[in-house]
CSV table of C-alpha atoms and ligand atoms in Angstrom, one decimal:
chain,number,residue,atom,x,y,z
F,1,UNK,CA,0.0,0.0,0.0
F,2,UNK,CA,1.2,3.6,-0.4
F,3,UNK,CA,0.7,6.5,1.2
F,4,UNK,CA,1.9,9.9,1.4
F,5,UNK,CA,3.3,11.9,4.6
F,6,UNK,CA,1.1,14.8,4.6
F,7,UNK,CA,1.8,15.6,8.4
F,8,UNK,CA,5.5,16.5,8.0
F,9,UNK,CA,6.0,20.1,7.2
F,10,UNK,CA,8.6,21.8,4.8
F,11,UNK,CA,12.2,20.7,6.2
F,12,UNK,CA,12.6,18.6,3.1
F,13,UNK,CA,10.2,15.5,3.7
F,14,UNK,CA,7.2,17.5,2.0
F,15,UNK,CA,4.7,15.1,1.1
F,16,UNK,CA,6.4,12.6,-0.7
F,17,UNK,CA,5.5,8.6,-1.1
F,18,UNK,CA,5.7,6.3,1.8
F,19,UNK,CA,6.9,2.6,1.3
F,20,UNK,CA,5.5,-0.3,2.8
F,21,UNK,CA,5.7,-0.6,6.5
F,22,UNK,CA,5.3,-3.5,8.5
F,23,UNK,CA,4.8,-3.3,12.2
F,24,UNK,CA,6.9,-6.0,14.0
F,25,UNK,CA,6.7,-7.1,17.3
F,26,UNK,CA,10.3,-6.2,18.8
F,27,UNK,CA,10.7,-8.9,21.3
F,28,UNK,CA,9.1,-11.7,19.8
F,29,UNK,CA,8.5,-11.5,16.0
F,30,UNK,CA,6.1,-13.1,13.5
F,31,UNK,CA,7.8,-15.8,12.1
F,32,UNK,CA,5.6,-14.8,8.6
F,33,UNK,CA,6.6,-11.4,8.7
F,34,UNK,CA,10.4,-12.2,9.0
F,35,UNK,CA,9.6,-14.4,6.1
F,36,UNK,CA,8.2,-11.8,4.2
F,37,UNK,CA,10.8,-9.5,4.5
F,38,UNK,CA,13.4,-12.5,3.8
F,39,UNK,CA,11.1,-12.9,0.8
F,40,UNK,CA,11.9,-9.2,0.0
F,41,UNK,CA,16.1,-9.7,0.0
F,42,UNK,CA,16.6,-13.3,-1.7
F,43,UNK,CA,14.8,-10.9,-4.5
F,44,UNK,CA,17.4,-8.5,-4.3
F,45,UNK,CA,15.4,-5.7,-2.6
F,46,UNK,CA,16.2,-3.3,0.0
F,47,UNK,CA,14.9,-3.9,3.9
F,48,UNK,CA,15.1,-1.4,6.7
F,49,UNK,CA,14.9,-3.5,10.0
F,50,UNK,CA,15.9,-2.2,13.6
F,51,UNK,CA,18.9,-2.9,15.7
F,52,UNK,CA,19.5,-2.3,19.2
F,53,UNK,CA,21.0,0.8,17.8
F,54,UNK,CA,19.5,2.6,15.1
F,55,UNK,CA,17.7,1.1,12.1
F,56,UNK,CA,19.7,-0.6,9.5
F,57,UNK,CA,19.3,-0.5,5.9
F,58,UNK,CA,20.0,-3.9,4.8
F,59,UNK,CA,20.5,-6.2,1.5
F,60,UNK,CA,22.3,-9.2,1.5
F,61,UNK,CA,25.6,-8.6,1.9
F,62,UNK,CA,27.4,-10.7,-0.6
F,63,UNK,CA,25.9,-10.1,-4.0
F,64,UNK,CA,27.5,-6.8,-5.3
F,65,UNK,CA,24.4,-5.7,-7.4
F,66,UNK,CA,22.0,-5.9,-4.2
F,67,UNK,CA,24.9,-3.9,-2.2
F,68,UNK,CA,24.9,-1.0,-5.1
F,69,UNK,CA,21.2,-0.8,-4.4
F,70,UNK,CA,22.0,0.6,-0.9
F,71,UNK,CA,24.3,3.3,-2.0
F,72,UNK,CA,21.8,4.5,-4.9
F,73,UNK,CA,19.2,4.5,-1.8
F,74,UNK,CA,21.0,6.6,0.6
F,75,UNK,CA,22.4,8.7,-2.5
F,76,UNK,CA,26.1,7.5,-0.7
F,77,UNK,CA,29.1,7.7,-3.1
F,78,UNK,CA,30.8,4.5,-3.9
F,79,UNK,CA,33.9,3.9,-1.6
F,80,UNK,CA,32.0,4.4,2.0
F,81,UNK,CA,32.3,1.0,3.4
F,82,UNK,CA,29.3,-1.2,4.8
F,83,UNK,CA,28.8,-3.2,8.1
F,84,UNK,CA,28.2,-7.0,7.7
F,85,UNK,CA,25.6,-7.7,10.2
F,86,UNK,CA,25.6,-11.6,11.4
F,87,UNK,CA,23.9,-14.6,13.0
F,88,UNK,CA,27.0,-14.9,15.8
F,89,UNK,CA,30.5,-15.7,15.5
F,90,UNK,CA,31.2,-18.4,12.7
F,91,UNK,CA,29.3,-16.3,10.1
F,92,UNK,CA,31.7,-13.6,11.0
F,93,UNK,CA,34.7,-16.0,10.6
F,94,UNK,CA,33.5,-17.0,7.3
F,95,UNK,CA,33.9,-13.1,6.1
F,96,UNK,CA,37.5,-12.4,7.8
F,97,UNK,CA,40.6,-14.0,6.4
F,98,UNK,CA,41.8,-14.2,10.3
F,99,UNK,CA,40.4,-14.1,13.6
F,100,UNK,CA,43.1,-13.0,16.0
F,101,UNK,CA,42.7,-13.6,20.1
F,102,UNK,CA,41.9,-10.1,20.4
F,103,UNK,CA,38.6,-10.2,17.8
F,104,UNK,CA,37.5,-13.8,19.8
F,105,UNK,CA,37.8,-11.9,23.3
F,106,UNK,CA,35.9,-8.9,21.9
F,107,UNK,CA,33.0,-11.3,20.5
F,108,UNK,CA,33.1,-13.4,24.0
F,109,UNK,CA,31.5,-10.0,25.8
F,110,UNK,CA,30.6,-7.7,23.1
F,111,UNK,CA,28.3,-9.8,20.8
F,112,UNK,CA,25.4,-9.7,20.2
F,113,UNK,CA,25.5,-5.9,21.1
F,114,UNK,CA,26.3,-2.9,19.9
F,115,UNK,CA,30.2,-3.3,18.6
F,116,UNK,CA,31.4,-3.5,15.0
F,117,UNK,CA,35.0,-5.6,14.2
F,118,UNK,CA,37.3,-4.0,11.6
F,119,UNK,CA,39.1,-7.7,10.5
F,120,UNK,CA,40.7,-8.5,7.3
F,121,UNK,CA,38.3,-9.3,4.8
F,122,UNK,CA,38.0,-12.7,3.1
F,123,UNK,CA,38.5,-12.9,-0.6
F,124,UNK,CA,34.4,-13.7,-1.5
F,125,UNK,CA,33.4,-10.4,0.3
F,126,UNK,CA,32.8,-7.8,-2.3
F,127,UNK,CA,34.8,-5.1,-2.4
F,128,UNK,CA,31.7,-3.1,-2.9
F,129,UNK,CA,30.8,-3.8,0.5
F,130,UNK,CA,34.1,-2.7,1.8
F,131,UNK,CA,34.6,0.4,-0.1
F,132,UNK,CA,37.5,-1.1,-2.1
F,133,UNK,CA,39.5,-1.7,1.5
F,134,UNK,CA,41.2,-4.6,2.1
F,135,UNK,CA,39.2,-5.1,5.7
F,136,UNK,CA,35.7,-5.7,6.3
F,137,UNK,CA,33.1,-4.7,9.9
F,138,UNK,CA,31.0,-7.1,11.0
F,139,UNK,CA,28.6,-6.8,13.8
F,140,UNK,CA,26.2,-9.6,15.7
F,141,UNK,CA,23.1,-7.4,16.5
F,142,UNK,CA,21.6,-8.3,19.5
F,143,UNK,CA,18.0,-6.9,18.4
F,144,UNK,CA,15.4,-10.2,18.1
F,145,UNK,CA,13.8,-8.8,15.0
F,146,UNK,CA,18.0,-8.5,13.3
F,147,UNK,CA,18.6,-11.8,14.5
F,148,UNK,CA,15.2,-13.7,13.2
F,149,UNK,CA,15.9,-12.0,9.8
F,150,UNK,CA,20.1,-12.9,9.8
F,151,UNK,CA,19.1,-16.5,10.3
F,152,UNK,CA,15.6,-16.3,8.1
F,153,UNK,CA,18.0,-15.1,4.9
F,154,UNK,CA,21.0,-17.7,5.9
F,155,UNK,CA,23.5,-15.0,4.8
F,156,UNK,CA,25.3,-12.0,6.2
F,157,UNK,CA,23.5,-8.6,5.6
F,158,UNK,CA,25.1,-5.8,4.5
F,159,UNK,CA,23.7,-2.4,6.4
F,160,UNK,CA,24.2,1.2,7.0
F,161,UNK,CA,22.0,3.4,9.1
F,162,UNK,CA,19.1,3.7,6.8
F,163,UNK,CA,19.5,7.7,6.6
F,164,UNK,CA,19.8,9.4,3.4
F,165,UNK,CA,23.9,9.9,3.1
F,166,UNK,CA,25.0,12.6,5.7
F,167,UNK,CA,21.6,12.6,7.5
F,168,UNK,CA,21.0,11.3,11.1
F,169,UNK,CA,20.6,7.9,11.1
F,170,UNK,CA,17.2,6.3,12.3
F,171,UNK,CA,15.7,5.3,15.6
F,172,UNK,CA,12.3,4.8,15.0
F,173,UNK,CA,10.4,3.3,11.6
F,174,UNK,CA,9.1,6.8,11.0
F,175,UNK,CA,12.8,8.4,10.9
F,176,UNK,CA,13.4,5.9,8.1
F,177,UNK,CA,10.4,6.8,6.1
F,178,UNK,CA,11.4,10.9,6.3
F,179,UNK,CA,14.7,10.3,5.3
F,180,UNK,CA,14.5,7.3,2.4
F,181,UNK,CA,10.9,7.7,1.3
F,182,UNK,CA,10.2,4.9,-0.8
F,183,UNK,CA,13.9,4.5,-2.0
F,184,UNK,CA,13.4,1.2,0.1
F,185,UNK,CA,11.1,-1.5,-0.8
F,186,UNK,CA,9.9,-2.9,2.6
F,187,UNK,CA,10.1,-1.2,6.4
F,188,UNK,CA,10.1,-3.2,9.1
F,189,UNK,CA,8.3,-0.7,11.9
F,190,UNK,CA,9.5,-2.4,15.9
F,191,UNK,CA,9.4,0.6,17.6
F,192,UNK,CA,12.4,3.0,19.0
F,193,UNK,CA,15.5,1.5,19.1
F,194,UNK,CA,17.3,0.7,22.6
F,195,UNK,CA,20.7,2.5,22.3
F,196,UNK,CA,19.4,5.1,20.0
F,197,UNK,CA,23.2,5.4,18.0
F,198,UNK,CA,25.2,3.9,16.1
F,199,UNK,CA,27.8,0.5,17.2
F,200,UNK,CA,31.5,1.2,18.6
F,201,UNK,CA,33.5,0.0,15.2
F,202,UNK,CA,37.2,-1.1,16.6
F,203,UNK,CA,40.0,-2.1,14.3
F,204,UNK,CA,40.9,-4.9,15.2
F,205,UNK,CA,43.7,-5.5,12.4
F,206,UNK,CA,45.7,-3.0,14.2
F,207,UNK,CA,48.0,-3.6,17.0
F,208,UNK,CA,46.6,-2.3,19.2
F,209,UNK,CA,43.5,-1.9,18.5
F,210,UNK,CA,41.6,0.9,17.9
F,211,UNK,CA,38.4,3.1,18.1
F,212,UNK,CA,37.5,4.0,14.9
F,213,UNK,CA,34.1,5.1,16.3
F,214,UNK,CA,32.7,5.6,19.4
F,215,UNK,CA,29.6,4.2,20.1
F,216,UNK,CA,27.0,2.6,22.3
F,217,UNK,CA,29.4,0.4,23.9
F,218,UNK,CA,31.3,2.5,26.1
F,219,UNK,CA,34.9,3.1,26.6
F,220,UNK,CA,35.1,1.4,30.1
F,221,UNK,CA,33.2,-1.8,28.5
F,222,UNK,CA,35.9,-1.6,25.7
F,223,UNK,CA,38.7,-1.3,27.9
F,224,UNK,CA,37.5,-3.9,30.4
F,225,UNK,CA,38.0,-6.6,27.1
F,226,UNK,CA,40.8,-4.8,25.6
F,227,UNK,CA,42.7,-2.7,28.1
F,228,UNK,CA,45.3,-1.0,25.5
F,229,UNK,CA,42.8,-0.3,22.9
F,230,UNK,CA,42.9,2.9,21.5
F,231,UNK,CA,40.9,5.7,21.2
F,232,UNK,CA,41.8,9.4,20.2
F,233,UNK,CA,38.9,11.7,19.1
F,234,UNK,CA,39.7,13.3,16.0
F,235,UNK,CA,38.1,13.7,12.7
F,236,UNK,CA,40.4,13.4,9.7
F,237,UNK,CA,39.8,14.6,5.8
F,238,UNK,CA,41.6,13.0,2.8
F,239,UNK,CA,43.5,9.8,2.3
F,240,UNK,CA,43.4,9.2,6.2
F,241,UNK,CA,39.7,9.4,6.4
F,242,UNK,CA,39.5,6.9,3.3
F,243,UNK,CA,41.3,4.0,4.7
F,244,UNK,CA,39.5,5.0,8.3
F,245,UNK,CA,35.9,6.4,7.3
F,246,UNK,CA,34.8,6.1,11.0
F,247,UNK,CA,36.3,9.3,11.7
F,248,UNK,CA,35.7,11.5,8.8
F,249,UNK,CA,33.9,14.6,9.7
F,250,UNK,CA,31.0,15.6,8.4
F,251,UNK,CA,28.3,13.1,9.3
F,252,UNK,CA,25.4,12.7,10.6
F,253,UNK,CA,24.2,16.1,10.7
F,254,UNK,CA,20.0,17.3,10.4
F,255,UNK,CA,19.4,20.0,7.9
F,256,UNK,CA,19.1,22.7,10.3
F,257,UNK,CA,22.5,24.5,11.5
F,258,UNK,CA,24.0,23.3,14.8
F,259,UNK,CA,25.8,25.4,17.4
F,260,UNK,CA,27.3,23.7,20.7
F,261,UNK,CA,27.4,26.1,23.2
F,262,UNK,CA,28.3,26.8,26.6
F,263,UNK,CA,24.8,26.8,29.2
F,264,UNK,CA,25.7,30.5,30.3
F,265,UNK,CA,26.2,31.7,26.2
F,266,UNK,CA,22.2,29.5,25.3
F,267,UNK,CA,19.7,32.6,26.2
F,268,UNK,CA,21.9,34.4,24.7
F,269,UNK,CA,21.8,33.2,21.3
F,270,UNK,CA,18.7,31.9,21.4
F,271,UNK,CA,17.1,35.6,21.8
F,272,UNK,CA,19.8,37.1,19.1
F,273,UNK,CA,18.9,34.0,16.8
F,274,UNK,CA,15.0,35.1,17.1
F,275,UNK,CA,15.6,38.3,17.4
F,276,UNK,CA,16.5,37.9,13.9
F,277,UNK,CA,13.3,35.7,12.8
F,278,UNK,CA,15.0,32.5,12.9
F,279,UNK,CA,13.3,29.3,14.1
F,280,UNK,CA,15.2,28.0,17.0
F,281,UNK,CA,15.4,24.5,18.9
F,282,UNK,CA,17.5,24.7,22.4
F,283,UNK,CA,18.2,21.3,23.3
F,284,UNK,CA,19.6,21.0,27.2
F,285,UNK,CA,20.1,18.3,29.8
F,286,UNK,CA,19.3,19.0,33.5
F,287,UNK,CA,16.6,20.3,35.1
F,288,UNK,CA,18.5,23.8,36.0
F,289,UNK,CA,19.4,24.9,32.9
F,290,UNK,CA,15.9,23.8,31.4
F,291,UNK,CA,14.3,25.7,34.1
F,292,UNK,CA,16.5,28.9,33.4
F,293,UNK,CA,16.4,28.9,29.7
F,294,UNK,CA,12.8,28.2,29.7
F,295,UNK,CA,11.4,31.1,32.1
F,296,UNK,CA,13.5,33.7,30.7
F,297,UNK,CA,12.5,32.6,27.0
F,298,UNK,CA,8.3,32.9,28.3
F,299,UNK,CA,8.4,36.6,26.9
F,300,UNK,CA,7.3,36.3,23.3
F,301,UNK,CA,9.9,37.1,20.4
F,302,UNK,CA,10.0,37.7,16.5
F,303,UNK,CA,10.3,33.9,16.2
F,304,UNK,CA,9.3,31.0,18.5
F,305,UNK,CA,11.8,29.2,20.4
F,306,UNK,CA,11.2,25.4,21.3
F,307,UNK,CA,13.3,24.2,24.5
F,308,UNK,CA,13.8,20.5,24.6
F,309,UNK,CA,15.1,19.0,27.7
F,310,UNK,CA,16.7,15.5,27.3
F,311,UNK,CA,18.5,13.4,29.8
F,312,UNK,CA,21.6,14.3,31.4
F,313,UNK,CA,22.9,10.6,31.6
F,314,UNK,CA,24.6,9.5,28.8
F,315,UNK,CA,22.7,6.5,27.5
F,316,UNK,CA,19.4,8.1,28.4
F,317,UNK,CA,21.0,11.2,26.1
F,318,UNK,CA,22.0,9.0,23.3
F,319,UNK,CA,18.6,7.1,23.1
F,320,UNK,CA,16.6,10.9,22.3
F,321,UNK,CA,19.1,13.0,20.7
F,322,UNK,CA,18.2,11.5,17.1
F,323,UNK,CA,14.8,11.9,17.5
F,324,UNK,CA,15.3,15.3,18.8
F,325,UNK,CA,17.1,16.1,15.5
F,326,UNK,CA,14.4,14.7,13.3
F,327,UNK,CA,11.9,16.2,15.2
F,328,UNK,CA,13.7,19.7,14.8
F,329,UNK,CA,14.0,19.2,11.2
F,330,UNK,CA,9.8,18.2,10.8
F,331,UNK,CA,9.3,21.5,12.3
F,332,UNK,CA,11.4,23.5,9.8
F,333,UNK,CA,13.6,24.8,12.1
F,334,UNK,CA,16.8,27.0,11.1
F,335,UNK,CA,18.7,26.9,14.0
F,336,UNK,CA,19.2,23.8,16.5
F,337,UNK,CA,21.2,25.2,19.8
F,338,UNK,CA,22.6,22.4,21.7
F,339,UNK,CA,24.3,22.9,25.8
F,340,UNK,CA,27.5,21.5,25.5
F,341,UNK,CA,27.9,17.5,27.2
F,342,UNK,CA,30.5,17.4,29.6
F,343,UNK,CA,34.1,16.2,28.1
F,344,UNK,CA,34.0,12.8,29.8
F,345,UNK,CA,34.5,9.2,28.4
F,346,UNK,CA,30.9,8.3,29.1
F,347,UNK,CA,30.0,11.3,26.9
F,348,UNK,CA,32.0,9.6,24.1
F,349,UNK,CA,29.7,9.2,21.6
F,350,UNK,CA,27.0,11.5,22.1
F,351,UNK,CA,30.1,14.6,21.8
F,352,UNK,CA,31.4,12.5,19.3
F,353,UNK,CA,28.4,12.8,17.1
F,354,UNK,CA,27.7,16.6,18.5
F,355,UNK,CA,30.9,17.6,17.3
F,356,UNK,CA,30.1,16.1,13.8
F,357,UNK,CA,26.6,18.0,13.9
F,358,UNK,CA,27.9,20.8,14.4
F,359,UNK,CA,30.6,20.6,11.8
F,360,UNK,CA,28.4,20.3,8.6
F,361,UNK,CA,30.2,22.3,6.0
H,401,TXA,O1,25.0,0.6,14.9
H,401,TXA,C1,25.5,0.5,13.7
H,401,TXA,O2,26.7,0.3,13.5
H,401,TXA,C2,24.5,0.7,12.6
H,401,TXA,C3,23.5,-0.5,12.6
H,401,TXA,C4,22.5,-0.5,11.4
H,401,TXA,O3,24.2,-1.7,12.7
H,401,TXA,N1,25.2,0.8,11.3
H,401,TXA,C5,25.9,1.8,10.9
H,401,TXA,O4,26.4,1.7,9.7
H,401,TXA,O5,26.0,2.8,11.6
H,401,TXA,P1,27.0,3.0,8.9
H,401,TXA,O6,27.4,2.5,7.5
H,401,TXA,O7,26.1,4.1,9.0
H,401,TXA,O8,28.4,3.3,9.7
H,401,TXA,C6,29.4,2.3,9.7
H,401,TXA,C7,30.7,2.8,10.2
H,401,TXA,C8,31.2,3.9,9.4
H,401,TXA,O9,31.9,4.9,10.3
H,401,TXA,C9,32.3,3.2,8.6
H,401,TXA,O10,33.3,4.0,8.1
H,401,TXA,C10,32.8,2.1,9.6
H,401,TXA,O11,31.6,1.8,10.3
H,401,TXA,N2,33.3,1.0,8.8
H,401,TXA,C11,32.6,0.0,8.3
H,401,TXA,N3,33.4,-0.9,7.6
H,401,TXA,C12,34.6,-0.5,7.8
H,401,TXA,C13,35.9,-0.9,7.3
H,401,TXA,N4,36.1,-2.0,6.6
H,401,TXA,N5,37.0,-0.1,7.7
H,401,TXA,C14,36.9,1.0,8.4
H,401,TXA,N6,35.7,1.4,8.9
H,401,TXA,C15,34.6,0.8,8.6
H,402,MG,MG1,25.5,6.0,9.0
């Protein structure tokens, strides 16, 4: 059936045609609907299933033509490489040429969850899939409705965050549908995802290894398996970000502008930027600030300004910052203010993915 989104405003998502959405159950899924969808890959089509973290947008991994379908979907050059998302630990064996001590520890506590091994890449795995690198990711989601499809297919899948390239990647059904539209051929709709971003990916071909993104498994976690791994946040450009794409810059950002900024600088800005007529989103954590910013912003201005107060743990952070983007972008908004997260390793990924926000070119 197909419908059109005629309750999503400007932004970019004006009413545009819907694919075909199939509500899962998340814990406990139909055994006919994982067959449809399984229907829908062995014909070389495109399925956008949840993951613990964000939604996936998945083809079977090792038939090149199916892969190209995923980078004509998400309008993502050629040379970005793809995860290889598995039914557990010999599947993932079967794509590496080795398997050191270090991946088998990682798998031991890290799978299925939210962690992504870099690991030499066996010679059948395409090199579409890889972005013409010599290494491939692989992941074991921990997500039932991931797993039942894995095993329903019999083969690895290959999956990105179903988001339109440089958008936010996905943590509900309906995030997929505003950023693919019907460039995909079957959603399957279980709700908000747990984590709410994206895997840790680790290199594991490197001695040691290291962080290539930080993620929802947290640097403690990581360090608890792998005690020298390493981890330095920086974003690269050029031949460095090619052969270690996890930390180009430059992702991941919504359409409207973002600004970190210190608590004390938010009413600030937030008055000058609708002062000026812009449309502003100030998203803060804690209940002081969000009491502050929100009485003193009660006077009316030129423009409205929406305050948005999300967690101020990390994980609880993570899980609603997505959304919070998406839902900023529905509502046209020019101008997304964000309170800076404290610079602690628990933080990791949620500055991580701040930083690259706010660094859209
Ligand atoms: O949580 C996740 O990882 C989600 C879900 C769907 O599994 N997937 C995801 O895929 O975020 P994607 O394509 O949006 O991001 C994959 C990340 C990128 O930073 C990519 O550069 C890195 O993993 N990556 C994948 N394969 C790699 C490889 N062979 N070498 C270096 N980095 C790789
Ligand atoms: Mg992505």
């Amino acid at each position: 059936m197909v419908r059109t989104l005629r309750s999503l405003p400007g932004s970019g998502y004006a009413a545009r045609i819907v694919p075909r959405v199939l509500p899962v159950d998340p814990t406990n899924p139909d055994p006919a609907i994982i067959a449809e969808a399984a229907k829908v890959l062995k014909r070389g089509g495109l399925v956008a299933f949840p993951t613990e973290t964000v939604y996936g947008l998945g083809a079977r991994g090792l038939h090149a033509a199916e892969v190209s379908r995923i980078f004509e979907a998400k309008k993502r050059p050629p040379g970005h490489p793809l995860i290889l998302h598995v039914d557990g630990e010999a599947m993932a064996v079967s794509l590496a040429s080795s398997w050191s001590p270090v991946a088998r520890a990682l798998v031991a506590k890290g799978w299925p969850g939210p962690l992504t091994l870099v690991v030499p890449k066996a010679a059948h795995v395409p090199l579409e899939v890889t972005g013409g690198l010599p290494a491939v990711g692989v992941r074991c989601p921990r997500h039932p409705v991931a797993q039942a499809l894995i095993r329903e297919v019999g083969e690895p899948l290959a999956a990105p965050s179903a988001n339109a390239h440089m958008h936010i990647s996905p943590t509900t059904a309906e995030h997929v549908v505003r950023s693919l539209g019907d460039r995909v051929d079957l959603v399957l709709d279980a709700g908000p995802c747990a984590h709410g971003i994206e895997s840790t990916v680790v290199d594991v071909g490197s001695d040691p290894p290291r962080v290539l993104r930080p993620g929802a498994l947290d640097l403690a976690a990581l360090r608890a398996i792998v005690p020298d791994v390493l981890y330095e946040s920086v974003t690269v450009e050029g031949d460095v970000a090619r052969a270690s794409p996890g930390l180009a810059s430059k992702h991941y950002a919504p359409h409207a502008r973002v600004a970190l900024v210190d608590g004390t600088q938010l009413l600030r800005l937030a008055r000058e930027d609708a002062a000026s007529g812009m449309r502003v989103h100030v998203l803060v954590f804690g209940a002081e600030t969000f009491a502050i910013v929100t009485s003193a912003l009660a006077t009316p201005l030129a423009s409205p300004v929406t305050v948005r107060r999300l967690p101020d743990d990390p994980e609880g952070y993570a899980h609603e910052l997505f959304a919070a983007f998406y839902d900023a972008d529905a509502s046209s908004c020019d101008r997304i203010l964000v309170e800076r997260v404290p610079d602690t390793t628990p933080w990791w990924a949620v500055a991580d993915r701040l930083r690259r926000a706010a660094e859209k070119g």
